[in-house]
C-alpha positions as a printed Julia matrix, in Angstrom:
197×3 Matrix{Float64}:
  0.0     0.0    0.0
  3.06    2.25   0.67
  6.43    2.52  -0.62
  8.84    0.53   0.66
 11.03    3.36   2.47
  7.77    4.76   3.81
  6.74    1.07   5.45
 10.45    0.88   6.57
  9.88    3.74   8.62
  6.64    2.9   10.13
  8.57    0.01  11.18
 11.32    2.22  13.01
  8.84    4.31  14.64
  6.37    0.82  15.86
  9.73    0.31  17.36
  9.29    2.7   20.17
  6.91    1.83  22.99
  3.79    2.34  22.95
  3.13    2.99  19.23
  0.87    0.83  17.16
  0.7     0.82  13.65
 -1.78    4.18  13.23
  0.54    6.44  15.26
  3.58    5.0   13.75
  1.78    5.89  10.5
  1.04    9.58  11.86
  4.33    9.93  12.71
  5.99    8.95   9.17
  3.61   11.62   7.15
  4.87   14.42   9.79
  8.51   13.29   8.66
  7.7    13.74   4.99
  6.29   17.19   5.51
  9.76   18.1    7.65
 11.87   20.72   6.31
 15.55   19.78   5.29
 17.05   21.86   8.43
 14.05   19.97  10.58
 15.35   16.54   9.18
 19.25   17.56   9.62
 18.31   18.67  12.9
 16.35   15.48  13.73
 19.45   12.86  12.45
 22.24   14.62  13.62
 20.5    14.53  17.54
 19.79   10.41  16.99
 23.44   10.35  15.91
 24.84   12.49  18.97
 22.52   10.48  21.16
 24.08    7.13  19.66
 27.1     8.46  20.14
 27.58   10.53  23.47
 24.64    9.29  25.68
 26.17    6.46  27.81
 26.11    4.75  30.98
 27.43    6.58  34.31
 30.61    4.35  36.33
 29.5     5.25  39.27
 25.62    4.9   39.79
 24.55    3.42  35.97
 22.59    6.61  35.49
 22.47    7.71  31.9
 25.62   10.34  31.05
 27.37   12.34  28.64
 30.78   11.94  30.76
 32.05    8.91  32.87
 30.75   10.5   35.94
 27.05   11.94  35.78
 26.35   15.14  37.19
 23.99   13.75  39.87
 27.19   11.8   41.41
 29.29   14.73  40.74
 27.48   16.91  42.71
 28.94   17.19  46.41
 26.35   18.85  48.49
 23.8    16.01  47.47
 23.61   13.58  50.84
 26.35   11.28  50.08
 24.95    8.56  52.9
 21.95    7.93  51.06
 21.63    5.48  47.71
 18.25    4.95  46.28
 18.5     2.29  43.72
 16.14    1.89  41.08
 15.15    0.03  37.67
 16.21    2.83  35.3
 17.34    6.22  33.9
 13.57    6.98  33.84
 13.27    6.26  37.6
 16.23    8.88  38.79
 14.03   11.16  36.33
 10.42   10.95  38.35
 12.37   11.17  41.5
 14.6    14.33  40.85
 11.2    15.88  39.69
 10.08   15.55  43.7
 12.51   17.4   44.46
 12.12   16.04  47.58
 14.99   13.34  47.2
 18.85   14.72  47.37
 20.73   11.77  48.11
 22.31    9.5   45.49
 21.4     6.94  43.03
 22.57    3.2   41.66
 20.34    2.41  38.57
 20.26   -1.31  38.52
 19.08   -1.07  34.45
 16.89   -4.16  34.83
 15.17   -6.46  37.7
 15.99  -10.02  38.22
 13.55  -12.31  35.94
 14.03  -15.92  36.34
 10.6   -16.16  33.55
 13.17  -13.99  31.07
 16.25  -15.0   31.87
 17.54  -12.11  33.67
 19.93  -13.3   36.56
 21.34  -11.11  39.48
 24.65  -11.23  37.11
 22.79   -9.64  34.26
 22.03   -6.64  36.04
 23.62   -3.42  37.83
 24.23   -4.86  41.09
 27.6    -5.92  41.73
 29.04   -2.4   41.55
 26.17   -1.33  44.99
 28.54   -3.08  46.73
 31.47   -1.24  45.96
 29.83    1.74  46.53
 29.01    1.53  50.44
 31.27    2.94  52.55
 31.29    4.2   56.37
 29.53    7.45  54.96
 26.72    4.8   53.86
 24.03    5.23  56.3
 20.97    4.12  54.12
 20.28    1.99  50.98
 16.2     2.72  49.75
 15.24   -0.07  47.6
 12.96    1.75  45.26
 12.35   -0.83  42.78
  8.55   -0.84  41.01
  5.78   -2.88  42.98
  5.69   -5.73  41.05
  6.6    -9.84  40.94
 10.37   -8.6   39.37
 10.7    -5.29  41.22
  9.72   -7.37  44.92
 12.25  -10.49  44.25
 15.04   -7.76  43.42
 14.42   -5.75  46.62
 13.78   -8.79  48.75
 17.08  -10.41  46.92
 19.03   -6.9   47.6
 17.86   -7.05  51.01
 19.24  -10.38  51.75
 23.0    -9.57  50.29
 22.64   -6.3   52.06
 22.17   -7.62  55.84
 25.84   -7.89  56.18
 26.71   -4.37  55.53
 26.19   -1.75  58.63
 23.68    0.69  56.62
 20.01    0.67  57.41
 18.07   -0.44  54.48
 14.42    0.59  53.68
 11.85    0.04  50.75
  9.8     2.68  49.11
  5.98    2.78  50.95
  3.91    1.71  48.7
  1.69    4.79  47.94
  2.58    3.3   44.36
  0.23    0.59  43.18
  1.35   -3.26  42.91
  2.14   -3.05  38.89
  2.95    0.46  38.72
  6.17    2.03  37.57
  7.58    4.93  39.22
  7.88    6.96  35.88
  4.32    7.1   35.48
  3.69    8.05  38.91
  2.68   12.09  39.94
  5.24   13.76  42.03
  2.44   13.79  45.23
  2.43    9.97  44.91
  6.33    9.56  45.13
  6.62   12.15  47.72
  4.46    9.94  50.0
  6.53    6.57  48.89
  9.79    8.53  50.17
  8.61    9.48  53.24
  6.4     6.14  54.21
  9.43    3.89  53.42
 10.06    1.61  56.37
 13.08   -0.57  57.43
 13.52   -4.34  55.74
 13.24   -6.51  59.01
């Protein structure tokens, strides 16, 4: 029904999540109407993206240096590590601003149904990380079967280490994610989170 390159880039777009076939569709005919410097514009970001967007060796958060400004920054509370799922999580919880402590971004949650191991994931390098400035580790994982065996497993690996470690309350629904929550909602998961017996 369409050209070739046209499908080819419905394709790209049905990539993304959350677009089906119609969006992916309105998407391609706003490309075609584009200007050149709009296209230019729009490749030459994907490429610097590609290219300077990568993980940060400290915490796992998304950078454009080795070090991400989050972990750079010294007046943040540097005995405090929330760790969470993903990039998207350190997003909804800097948008609180309620939260000035630190972050490890585990970029996954242990899956036995998928294949996704404790090895496969961010969670080695936590370890590293605590020192005797470590007072608390918040297990902020999302409320659901994956999210609760990773904070549970965390827990368990974490009782030998002299830091008090607490999960998020959950004023966030079982199957939620925290980067759909509203800032109210996370503000109330911060302050209800309660000590892993």
């Amino acid at each position: 029904m369409y050209p070739k390159t046209f499908e080819a880039l419905v394709e790209c777009f049905r990539k993304l999540p959350g677009v089906g076939i119609k969006t992916a569709e309105r998407y391609a005919f706003q490309i075609i109407e584009w200007d050149e410097e709009s296209i230019q514009s729009f490749i030459q970001t994907l490429q610097r993206v590609h290219t300077n967007i990568k993980k940060c060796q400290t915490c796992g958060h998304l950078s454009e240096d080795d070090v991400c400004e989050i972990c750079k920054d010294a007046i943040r509370n540097q005995g405090m590590i929330c760790v969470v799922q993903s990039p998207k999580d350190v997003i909804a919880m800097e948008k609180t601003n309620e939260y000035h402590g630190l972050y490890h971004v585990l970029n996954g949650v242990i899956s036995t149904s998928k294949g996704i191991l404790p090895e496969d994931i961010n969670i080695a390098s936590l370890f590293d990380r605590i020192t005797d400035d470590t007072k608390e580790i918040i297990l902020a994982t999302n409320p659901t079967v994956e999210g609760e065996t990773t904070a549970l497993y965390l827990s368990k690996l974490l009782e030998k280490y002299p830091v008090t470690v607490t999960r998020i309350a959950h004023g966030l629904p079982m199957g939620g994610h925290l980067d759909y929550a509203d800032e109210l909602t996370l503000i109330k998961a911060i302050e209800g989170r309660k000590k892993i017996d």
